[in-house]
mmCIF file of C-alpha atoms and ligand atoms in Angstrom:
data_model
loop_
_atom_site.group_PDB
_atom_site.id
_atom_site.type_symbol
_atom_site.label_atom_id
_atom_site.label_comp_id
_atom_site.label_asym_id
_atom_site.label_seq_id
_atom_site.Cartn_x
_atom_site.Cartn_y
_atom_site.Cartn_z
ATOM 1 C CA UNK A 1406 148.141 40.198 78.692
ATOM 2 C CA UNK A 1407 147.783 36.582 77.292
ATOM 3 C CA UNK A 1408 144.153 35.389 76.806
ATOM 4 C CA UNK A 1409 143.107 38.979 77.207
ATOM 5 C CA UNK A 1410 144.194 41.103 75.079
ATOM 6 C CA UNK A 1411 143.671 38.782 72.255
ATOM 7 C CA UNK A 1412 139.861 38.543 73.370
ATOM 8 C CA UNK A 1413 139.454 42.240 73.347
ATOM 9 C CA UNK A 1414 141.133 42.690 69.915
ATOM 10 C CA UNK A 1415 139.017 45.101 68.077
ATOM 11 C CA UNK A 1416 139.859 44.088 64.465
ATOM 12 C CA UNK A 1417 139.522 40.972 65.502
ATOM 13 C CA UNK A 1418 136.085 42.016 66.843
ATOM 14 C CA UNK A 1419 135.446 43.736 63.765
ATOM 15 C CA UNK A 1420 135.731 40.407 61.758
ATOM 16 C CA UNK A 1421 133.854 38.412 63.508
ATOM 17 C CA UNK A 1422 131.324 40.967 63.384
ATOM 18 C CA UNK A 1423 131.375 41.174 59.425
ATOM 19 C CA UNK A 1424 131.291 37.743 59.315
ATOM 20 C CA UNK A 1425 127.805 37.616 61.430
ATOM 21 C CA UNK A 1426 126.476 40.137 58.300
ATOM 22 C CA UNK A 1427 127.937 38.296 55.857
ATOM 23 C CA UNK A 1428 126.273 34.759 57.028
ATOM 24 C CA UNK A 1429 123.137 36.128 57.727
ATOM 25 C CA UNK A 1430 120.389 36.003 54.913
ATOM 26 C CA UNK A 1431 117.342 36.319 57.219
ATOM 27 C CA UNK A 1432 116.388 37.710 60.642
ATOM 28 C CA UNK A 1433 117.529 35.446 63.934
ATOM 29 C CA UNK A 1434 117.329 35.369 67.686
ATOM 30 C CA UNK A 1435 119.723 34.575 70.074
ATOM 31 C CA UNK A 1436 119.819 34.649 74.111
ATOM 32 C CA UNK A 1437 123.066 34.775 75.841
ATOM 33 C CA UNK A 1438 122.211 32.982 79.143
ATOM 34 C CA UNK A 1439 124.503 34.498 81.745
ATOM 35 C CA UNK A 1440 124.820 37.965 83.460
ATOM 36 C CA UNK A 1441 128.285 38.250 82.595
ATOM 37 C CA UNK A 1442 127.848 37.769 78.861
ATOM 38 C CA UNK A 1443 124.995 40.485 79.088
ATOM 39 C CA UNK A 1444 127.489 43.025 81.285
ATOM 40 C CA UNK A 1445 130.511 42.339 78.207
ATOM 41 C CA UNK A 1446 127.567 43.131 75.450
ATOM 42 C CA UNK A 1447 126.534 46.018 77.242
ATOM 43 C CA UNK A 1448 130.177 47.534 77.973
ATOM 44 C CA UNK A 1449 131.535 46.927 74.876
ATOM 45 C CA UNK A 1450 128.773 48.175 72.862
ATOM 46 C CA UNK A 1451 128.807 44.651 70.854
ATOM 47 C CA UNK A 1452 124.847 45.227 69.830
ATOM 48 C CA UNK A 1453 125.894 48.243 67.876
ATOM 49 C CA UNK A 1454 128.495 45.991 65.453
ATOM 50 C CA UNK A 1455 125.679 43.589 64.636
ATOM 51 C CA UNK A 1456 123.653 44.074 61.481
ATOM 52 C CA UNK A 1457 120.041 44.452 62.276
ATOM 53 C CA UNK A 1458 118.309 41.161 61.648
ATOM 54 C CA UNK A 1459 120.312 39.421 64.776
ATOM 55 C CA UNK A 1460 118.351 40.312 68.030
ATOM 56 C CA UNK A 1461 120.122 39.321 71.125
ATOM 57 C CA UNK A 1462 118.264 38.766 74.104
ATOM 58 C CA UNK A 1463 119.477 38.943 78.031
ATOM 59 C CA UNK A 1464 118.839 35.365 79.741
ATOM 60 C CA UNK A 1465 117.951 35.387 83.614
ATOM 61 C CA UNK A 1466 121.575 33.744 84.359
ATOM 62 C CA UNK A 1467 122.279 36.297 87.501
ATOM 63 C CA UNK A 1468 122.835 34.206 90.162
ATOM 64 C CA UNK A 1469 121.324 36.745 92.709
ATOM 65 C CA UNK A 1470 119.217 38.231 90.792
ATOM 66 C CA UNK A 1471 117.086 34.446 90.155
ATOM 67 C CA UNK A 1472 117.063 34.083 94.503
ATOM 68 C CA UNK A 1473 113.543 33.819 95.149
ATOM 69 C CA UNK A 1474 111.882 36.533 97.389
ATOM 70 C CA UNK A 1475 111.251 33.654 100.070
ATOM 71 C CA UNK A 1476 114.420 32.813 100.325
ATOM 72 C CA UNK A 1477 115.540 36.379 100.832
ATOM 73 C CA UNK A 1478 112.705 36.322 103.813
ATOM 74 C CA UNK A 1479 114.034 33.691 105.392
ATOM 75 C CA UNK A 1480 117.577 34.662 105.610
ATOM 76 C CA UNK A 1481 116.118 37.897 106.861
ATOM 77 C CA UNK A 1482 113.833 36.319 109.548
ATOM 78 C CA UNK A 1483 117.289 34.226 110.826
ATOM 79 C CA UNK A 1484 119.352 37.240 110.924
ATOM 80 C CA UNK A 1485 116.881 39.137 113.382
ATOM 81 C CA UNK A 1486 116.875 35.562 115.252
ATOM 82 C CA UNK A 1487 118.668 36.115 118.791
ATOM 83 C CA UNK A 1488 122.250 34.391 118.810
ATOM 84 C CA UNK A 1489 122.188 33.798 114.855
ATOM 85 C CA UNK A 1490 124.567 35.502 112.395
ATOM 86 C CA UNK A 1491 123.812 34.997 108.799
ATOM 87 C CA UNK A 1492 126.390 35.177 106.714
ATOM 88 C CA UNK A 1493 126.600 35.949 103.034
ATOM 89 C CA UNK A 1494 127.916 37.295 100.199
ATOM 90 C CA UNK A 1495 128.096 41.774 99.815
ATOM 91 C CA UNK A 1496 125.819 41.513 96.297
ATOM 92 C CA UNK A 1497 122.924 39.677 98.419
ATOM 93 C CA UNK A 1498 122.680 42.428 100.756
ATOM 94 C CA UNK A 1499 120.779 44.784 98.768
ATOM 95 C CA UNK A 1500 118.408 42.572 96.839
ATOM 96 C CA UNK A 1501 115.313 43.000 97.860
ATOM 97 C CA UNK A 1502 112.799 40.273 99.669
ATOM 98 C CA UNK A 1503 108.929 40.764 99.944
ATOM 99 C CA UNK A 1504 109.515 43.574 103.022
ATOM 100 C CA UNK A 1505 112.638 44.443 102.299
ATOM 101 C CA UNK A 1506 116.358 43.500 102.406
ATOM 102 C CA UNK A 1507 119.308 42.101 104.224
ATOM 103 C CA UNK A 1508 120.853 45.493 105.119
ATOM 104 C CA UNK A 1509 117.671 46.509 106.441
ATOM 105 C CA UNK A 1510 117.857 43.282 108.647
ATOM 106 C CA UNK A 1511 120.870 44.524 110.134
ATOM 107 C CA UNK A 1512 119.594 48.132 110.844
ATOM 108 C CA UNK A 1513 117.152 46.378 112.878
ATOM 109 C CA UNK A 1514 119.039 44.803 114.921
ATOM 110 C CA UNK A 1515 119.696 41.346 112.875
ATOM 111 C CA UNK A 1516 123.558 40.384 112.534
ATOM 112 C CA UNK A 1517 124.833 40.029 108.826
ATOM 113 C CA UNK A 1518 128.154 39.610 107.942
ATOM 114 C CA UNK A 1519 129.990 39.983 104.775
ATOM 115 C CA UNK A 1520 131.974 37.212 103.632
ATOM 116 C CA UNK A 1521 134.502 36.800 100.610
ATOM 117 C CA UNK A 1522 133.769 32.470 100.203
ATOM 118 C CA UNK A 1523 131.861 30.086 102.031
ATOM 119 C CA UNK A 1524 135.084 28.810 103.777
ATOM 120 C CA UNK A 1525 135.355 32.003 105.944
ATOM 121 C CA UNK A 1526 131.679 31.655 107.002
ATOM 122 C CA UNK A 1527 132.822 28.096 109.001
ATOM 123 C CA UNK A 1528 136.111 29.603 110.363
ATOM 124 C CA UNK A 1529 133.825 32.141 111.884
ATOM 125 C CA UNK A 1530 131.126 29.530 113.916
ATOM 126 C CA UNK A 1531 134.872 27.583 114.576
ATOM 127 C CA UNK A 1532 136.101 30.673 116.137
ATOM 128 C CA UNK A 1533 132.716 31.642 118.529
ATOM 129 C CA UNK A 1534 130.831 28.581 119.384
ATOM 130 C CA UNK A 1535 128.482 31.292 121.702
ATOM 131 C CA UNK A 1536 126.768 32.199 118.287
ATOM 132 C CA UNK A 1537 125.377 30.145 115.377
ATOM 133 C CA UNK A 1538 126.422 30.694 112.218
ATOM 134 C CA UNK A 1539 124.563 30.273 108.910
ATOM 135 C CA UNK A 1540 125.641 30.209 105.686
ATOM 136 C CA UNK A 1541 123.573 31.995 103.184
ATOM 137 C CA UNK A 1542 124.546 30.558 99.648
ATOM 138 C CA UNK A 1543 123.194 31.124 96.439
ATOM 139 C CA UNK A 1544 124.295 30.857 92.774
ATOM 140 C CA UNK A 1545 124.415 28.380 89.448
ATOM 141 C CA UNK A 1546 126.714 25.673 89.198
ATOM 142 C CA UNK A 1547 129.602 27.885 89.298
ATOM 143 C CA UNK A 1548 129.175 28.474 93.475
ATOM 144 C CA UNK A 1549 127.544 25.230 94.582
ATOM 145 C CA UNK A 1550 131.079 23.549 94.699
ATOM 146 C CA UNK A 1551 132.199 25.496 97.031
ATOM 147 C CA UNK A 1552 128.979 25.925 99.127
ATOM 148 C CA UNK A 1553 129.330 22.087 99.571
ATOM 149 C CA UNK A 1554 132.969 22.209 100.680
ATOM 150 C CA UNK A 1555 132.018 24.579 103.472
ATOM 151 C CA UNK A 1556 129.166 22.091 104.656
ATOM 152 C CA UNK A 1557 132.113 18.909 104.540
ATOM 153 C CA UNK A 1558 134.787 20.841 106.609
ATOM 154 C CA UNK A 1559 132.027 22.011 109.317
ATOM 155 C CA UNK A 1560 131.210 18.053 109.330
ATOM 156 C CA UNK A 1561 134.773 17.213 109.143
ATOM 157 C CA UNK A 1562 135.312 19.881 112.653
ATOM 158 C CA UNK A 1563 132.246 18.508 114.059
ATOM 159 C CA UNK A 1564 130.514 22.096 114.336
ATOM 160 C CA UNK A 1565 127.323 22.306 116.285
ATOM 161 C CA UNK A 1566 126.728 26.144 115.443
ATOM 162 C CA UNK A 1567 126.837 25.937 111.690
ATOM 163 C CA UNK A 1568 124.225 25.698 108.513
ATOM 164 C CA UNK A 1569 123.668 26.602 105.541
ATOM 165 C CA UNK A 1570 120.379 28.218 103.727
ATOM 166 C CA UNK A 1571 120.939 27.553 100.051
ATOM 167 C CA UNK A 1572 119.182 28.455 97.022
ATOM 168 C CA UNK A 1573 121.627 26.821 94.263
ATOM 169 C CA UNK A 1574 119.892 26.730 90.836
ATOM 170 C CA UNK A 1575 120.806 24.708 87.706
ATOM 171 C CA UNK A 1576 121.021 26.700 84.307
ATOM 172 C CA UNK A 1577 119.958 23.937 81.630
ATOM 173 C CA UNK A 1578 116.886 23.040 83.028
ATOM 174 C CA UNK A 1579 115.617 26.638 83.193
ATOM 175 C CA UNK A 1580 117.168 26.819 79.111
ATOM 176 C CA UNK A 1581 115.010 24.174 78.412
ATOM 177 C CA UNK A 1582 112.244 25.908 79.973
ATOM 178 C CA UNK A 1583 112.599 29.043 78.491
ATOM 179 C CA UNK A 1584 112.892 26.957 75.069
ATOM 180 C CA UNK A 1585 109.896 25.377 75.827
ATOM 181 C CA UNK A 1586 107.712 28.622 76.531
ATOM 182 C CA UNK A 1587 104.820 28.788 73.534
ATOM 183 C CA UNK A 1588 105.172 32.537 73.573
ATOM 184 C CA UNK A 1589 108.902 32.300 73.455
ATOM 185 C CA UNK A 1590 111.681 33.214 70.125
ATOM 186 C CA UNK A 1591 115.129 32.128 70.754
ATOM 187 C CA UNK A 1592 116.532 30.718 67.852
ATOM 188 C CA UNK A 1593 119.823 29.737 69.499
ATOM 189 C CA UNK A 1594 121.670 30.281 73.124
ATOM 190 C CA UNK A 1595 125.004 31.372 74.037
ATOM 191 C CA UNK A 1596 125.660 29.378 77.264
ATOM 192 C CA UNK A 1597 127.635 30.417 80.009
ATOM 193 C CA UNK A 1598 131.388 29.111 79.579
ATOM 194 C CA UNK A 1599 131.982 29.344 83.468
ATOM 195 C CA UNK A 1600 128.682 26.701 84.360
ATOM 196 C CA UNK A 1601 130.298 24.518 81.578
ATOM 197 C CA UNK A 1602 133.852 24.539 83.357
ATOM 198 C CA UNK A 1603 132.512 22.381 86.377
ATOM 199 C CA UNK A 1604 129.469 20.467 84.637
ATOM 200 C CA UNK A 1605 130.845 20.298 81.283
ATOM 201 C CA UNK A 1606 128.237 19.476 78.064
ATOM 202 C CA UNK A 1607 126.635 16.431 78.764
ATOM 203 C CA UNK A 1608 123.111 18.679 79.476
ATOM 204 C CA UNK A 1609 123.528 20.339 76.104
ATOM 205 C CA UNK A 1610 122.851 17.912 73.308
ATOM 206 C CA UNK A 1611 119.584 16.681 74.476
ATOM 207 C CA UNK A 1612 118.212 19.987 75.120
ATOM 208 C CA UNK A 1613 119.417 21.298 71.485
ATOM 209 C CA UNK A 1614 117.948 18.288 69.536
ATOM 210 C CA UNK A 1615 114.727 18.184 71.372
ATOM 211 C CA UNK A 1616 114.465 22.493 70.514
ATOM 212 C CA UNK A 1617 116.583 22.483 67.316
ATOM 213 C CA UNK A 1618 118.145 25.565 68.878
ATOM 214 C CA UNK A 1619 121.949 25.133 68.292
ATOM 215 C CA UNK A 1620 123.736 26.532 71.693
ATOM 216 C CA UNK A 1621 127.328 27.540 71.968
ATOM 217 C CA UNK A 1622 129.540 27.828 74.803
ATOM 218 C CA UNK A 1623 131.380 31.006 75.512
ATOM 219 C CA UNK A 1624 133.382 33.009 77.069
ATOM 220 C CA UNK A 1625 132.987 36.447 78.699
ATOM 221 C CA UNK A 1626 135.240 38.592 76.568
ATOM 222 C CA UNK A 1627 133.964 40.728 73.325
ATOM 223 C CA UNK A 1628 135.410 38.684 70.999
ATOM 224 C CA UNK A 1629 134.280 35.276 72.158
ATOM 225 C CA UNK A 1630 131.114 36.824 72.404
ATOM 226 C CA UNK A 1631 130.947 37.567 68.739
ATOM 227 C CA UNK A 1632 133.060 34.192 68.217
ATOM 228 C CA UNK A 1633 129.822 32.420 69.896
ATOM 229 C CA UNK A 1634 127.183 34.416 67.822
ATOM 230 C CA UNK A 1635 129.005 34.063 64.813
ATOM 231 C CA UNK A 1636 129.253 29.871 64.976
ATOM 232 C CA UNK A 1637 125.774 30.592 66.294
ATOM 233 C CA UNK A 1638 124.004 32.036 63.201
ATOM 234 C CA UNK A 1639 126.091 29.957 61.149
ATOM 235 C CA UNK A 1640 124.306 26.726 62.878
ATOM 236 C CA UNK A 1641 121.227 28.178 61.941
ATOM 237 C CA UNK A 1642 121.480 29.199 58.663
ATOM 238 C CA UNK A 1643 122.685 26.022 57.753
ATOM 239 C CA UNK A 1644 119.254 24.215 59.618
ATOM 240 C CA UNK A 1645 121.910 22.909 62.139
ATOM 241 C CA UNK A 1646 121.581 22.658 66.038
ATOM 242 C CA UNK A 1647 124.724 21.166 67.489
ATOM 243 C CA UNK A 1648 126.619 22.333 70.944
ATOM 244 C CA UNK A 1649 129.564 23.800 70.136
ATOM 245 C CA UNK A 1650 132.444 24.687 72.700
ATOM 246 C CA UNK A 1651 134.210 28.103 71.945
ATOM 247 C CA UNK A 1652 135.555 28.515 75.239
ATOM 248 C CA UNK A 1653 137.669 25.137 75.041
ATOM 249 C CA UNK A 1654 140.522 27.364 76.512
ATOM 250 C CA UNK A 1655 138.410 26.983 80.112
ATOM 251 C CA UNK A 1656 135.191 23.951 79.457
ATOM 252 C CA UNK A 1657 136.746 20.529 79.090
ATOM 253 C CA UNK A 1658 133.852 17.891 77.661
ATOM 254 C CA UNK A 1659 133.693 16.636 80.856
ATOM 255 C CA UNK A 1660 133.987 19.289 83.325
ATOM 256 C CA UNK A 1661 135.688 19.296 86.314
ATOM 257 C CA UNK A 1662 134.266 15.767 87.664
ATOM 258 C CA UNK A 1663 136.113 16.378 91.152
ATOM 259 C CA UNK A 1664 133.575 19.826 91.750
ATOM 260 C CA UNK A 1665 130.437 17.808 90.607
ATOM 261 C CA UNK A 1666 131.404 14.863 93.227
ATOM 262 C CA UNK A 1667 131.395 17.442 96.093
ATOM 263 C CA UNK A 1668 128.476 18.831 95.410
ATOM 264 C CA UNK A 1669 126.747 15.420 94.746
ATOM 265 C CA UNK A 1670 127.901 14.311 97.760
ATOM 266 C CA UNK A 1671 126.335 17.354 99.577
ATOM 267 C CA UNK A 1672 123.496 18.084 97.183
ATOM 268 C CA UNK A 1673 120.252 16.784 94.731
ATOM 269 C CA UNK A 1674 118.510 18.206 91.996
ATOM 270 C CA UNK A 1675 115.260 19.023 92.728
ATOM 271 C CA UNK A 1676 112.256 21.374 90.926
ATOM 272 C CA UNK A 1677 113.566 24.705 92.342
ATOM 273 C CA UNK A 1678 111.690 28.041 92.187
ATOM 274 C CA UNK A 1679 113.676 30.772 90.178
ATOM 275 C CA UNK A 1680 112.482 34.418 90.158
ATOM 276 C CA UNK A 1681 111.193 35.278 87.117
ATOM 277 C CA UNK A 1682 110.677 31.852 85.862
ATOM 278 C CA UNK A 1683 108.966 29.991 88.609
ATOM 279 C CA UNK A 1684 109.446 26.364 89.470
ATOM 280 C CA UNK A 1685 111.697 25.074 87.295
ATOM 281 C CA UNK A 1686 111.671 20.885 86.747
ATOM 282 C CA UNK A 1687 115.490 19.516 88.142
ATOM 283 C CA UNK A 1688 116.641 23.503 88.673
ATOM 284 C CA UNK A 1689 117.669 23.747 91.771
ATOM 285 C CA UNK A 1690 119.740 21.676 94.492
ATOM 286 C CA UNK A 1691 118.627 21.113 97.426
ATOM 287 C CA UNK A 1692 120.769 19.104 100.816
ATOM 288 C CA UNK A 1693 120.342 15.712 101.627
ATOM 289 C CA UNK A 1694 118.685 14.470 103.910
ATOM 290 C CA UNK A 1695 121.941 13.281 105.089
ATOM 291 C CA UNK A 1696 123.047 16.440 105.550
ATOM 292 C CA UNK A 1697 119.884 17.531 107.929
ATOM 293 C CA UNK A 1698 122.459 18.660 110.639
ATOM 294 C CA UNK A 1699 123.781 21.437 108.220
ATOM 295 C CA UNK A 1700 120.923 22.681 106.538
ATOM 296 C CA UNK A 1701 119.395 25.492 108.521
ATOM 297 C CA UNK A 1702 115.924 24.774 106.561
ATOM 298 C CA UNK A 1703 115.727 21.612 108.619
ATOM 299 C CA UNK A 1704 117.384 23.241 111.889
ATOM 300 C CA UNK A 1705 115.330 26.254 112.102
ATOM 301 C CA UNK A 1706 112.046 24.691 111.098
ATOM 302 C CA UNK A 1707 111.706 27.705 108.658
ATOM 303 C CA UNK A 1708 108.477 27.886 106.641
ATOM 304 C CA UNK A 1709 109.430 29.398 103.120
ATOM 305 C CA UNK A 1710 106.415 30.262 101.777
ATOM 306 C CA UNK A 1711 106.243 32.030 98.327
ATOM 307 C CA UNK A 1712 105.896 35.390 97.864
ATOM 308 C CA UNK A 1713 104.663 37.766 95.136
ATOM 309 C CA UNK A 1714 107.251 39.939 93.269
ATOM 310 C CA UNK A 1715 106.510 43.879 94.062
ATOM 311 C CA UNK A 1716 103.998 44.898 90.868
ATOM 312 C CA UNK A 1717 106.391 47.871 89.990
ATOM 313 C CA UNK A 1718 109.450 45.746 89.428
ATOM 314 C CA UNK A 1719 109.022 44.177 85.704
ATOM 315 C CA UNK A 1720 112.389 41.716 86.754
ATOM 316 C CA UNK A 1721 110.374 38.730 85.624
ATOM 317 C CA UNK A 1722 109.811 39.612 82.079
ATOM 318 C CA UNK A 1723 113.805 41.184 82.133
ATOM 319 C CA UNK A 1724 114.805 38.273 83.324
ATOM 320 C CA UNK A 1725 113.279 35.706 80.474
ATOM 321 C CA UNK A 1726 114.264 38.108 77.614
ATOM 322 C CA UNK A 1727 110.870 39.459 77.450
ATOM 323 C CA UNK A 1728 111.385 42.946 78.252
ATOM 324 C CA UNK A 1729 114.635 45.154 77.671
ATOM 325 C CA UNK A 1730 115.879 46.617 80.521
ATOM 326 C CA UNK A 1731 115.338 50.156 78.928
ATOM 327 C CA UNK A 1732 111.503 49.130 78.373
ATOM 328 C CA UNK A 1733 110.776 49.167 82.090
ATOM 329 C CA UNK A 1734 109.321 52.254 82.949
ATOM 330 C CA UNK A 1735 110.757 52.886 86.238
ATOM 331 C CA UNK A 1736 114.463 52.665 84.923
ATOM 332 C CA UNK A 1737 116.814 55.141 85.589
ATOM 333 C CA UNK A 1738 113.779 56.790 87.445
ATOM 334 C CA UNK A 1739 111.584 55.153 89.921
ATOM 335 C CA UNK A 1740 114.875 52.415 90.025
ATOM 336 C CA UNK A 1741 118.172 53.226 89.540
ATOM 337 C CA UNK A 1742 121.765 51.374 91.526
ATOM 338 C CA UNK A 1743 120.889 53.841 94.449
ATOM 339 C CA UNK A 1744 117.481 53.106 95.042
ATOM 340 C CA UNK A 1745 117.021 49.504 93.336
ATOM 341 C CA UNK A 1746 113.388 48.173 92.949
ATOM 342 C CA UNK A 1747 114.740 44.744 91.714
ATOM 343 C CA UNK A 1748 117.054 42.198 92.273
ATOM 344 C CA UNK A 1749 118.212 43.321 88.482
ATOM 345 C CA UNK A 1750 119.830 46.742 89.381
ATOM 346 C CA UNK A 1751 121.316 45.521 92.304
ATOM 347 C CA UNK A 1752 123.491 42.549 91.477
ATOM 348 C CA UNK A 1753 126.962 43.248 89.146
ATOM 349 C CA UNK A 1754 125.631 40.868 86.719
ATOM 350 C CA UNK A 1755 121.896 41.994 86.390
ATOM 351 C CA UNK A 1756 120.904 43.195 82.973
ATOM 352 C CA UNK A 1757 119.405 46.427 84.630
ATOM 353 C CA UNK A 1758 122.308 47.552 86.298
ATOM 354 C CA UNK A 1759 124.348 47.006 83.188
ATOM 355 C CA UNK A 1760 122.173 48.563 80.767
ATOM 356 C CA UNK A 1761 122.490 51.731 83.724
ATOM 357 C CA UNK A 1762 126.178 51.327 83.762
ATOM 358 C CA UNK A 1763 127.155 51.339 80.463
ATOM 359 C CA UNK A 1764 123.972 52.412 77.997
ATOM 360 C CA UNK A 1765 123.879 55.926 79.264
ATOM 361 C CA UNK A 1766 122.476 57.185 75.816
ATOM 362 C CA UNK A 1767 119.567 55.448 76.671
ATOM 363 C CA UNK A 1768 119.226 57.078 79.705
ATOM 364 C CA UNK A 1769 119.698 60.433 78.546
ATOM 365 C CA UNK A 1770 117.104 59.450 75.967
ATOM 366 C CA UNK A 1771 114.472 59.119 78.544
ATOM 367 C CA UNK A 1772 115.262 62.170 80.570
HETATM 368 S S1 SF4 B 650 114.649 48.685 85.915
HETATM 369 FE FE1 SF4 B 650 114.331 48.291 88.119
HETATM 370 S S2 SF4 B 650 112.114 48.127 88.352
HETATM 371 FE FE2 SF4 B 650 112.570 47.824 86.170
HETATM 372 S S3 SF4 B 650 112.823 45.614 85.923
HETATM 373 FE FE3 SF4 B 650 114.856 46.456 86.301
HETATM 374 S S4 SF4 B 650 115.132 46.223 88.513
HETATM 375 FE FE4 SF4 B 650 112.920 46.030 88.143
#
């Protein structure tokens, strides 16, 4: 299949990856930012082609696995509300809050209900006005578009029994942090192509020049993977930190400037918390005060205090590269997809569950 195939090549993998050895002539560190770059390293075994000096570390860029506790809380506490349905997406379900999770909500009597986009959340509170109907969304860049287009067509129908809870977060600003962190060592970053696609590079430079780290957009497939870490460790061999688009087949410079103008229309930055990271200066969004009528924070009067991450769950360091997912001592034993302690072996694109998925060896190595 075109643009597959040719992405999955393995001689072509092979190359890149003998190119990586061949550039290298000292040890290097590089973070790939987003879940779904971790999942493609893990599954296609793409640490075991690189020569030993390159250390790749897993960034926290898991949508649901960054939700803060409190937020999870307070979509709980609305779901056990009387005549409010929270709806939200199947991966939130499971991630656990501070006393426990959405599903559990349900069980106790709370009404959650699965939804494939935001879209079908409003058709829902159009179709029963006897219920109201919130919106639970979450994600980077990537999902904020659309969580805004749901909050313009319930404005556009006039809805009186629809909001939204939203915990959108902003991936350069928690780069930058991570860059900035005195105990940190990321030499470079492989950022996530699909974040690019709607807000484009203009965040990039600034952050590379003020860090000298050189970051590189990719893709999700093996070979742009080793595409990204190849121009990567070329950059800094050569003492050069530039942005650099490999993915040009999907990130245009600019982005996709009709996305970012519905979600500024809907949305501001603001410092948002991130779990794992904490508050994070400009990473999150937050609604308008314009759009007060929508967001269920202002509706509901809900008090989102924060809340301390469970002592057992080590998510925090997973999640800022500290910590390998295989270094936690409760995986694959106190914490496995089953029984998840953290947000990390829950979500598809949490560096826990994929290190469970598709590093069995180290599994078996523990047993
Ligand atoms: S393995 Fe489980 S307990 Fe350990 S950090 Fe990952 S999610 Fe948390």
């Amino acid at each position: 299949m075109r643009w597959v195939d040719e992405f999955r090549d393995p001689a072509a993998a092979r190359r890149l990856a003998d190119g990586i050895a061949t550039a290298m002539t000292r040890p290097w560190t590089v973070m790939e930012i987003c879940g779904g770059q971790t999942h493609t390293i893990a599954r296609y075994g793409i640490e075991d082609l690189l020569p030993e000096g390159l250390t790749l570390l897993h960034g926290p860029g898991c949508p649901v696995c960054v939700t803060p506790l409190e937020i999870i809380e307070a979509a709980r506490a609305l779901a056990l509300r009387k005549g409010v349905v929270v709806c939200s997406f199947g991966d939130m379900l499971r991630v656990p809050g501070a006393r426990g999770d959405l599903l559990d909500a349900r069980s106790r009597g709370g009404d959650v209900r699965v939804v494939l986009s935001p879209l079908d959340a409003v058709q829902l509170a159009a179709r029963d006005p006897s219920q109201h109907y919130v919106l639970f969304g979450v994600g980077f860049e990537t999902t904020a578009p659309a969580t805004a287009m749901a909050a313009e067509l319930a404005r556009r129908l006039d809805l009186d029994n629809f909001s939204l809870l939203t915990s959108h977060v902003r991936v350069p600003p928690a780069m930058a942090q991570l860059l900035s962190d005195p105990e940190g060592h990321i030499d470079g970053f492989l950022a996530a192509g699909h974040v690019c696609a709607v807000e484009g590079l203009a965040d990039y430079p600034a952050i590379a020049a003020r860090f000298g780290a050189p970051i590189v957009i990719t893709g999700f497939e093996p070979v742009d993977i080793l595409d990204g870490l190849l121009r990567c460790v070329l950059q800094l061999e050569a003492g050069r930190h530039e942005v650099e688009n490999q993915y040009a087949r999907a990130v245009r410079a600019d982005g996709n400037p009709a996305a970012r103008a519905t979600v500024d229309a809907v949305f501001e930055v603001v410092d948002a918390p991130w779990r794992g990271l904490g508050v994070v200066k400009e990473g999150g969004l937050a609604m308008r005060s314009s759009w007060a009528r929508f967001d269920a924070r202002r509706r509901f009067d809900l008090t989102v205090a924060p809340a301390d991450e469970p002592t057992t769950c080590r998510s925090g360091l997973v999640l800022t590269g500290r910590l390998l997912p295989t270094q936690c001592p409760e995986f694959g034993r106190g914490c496995d997809p089953d029984r998840p302690l953290g947000a990390p072996m829950v979500s598809t694109e949490g560096a826990c569950a994929a290190y469970y998925q598709f590093r069995r060896s180290a599994i078996e190595e523990r047993a």
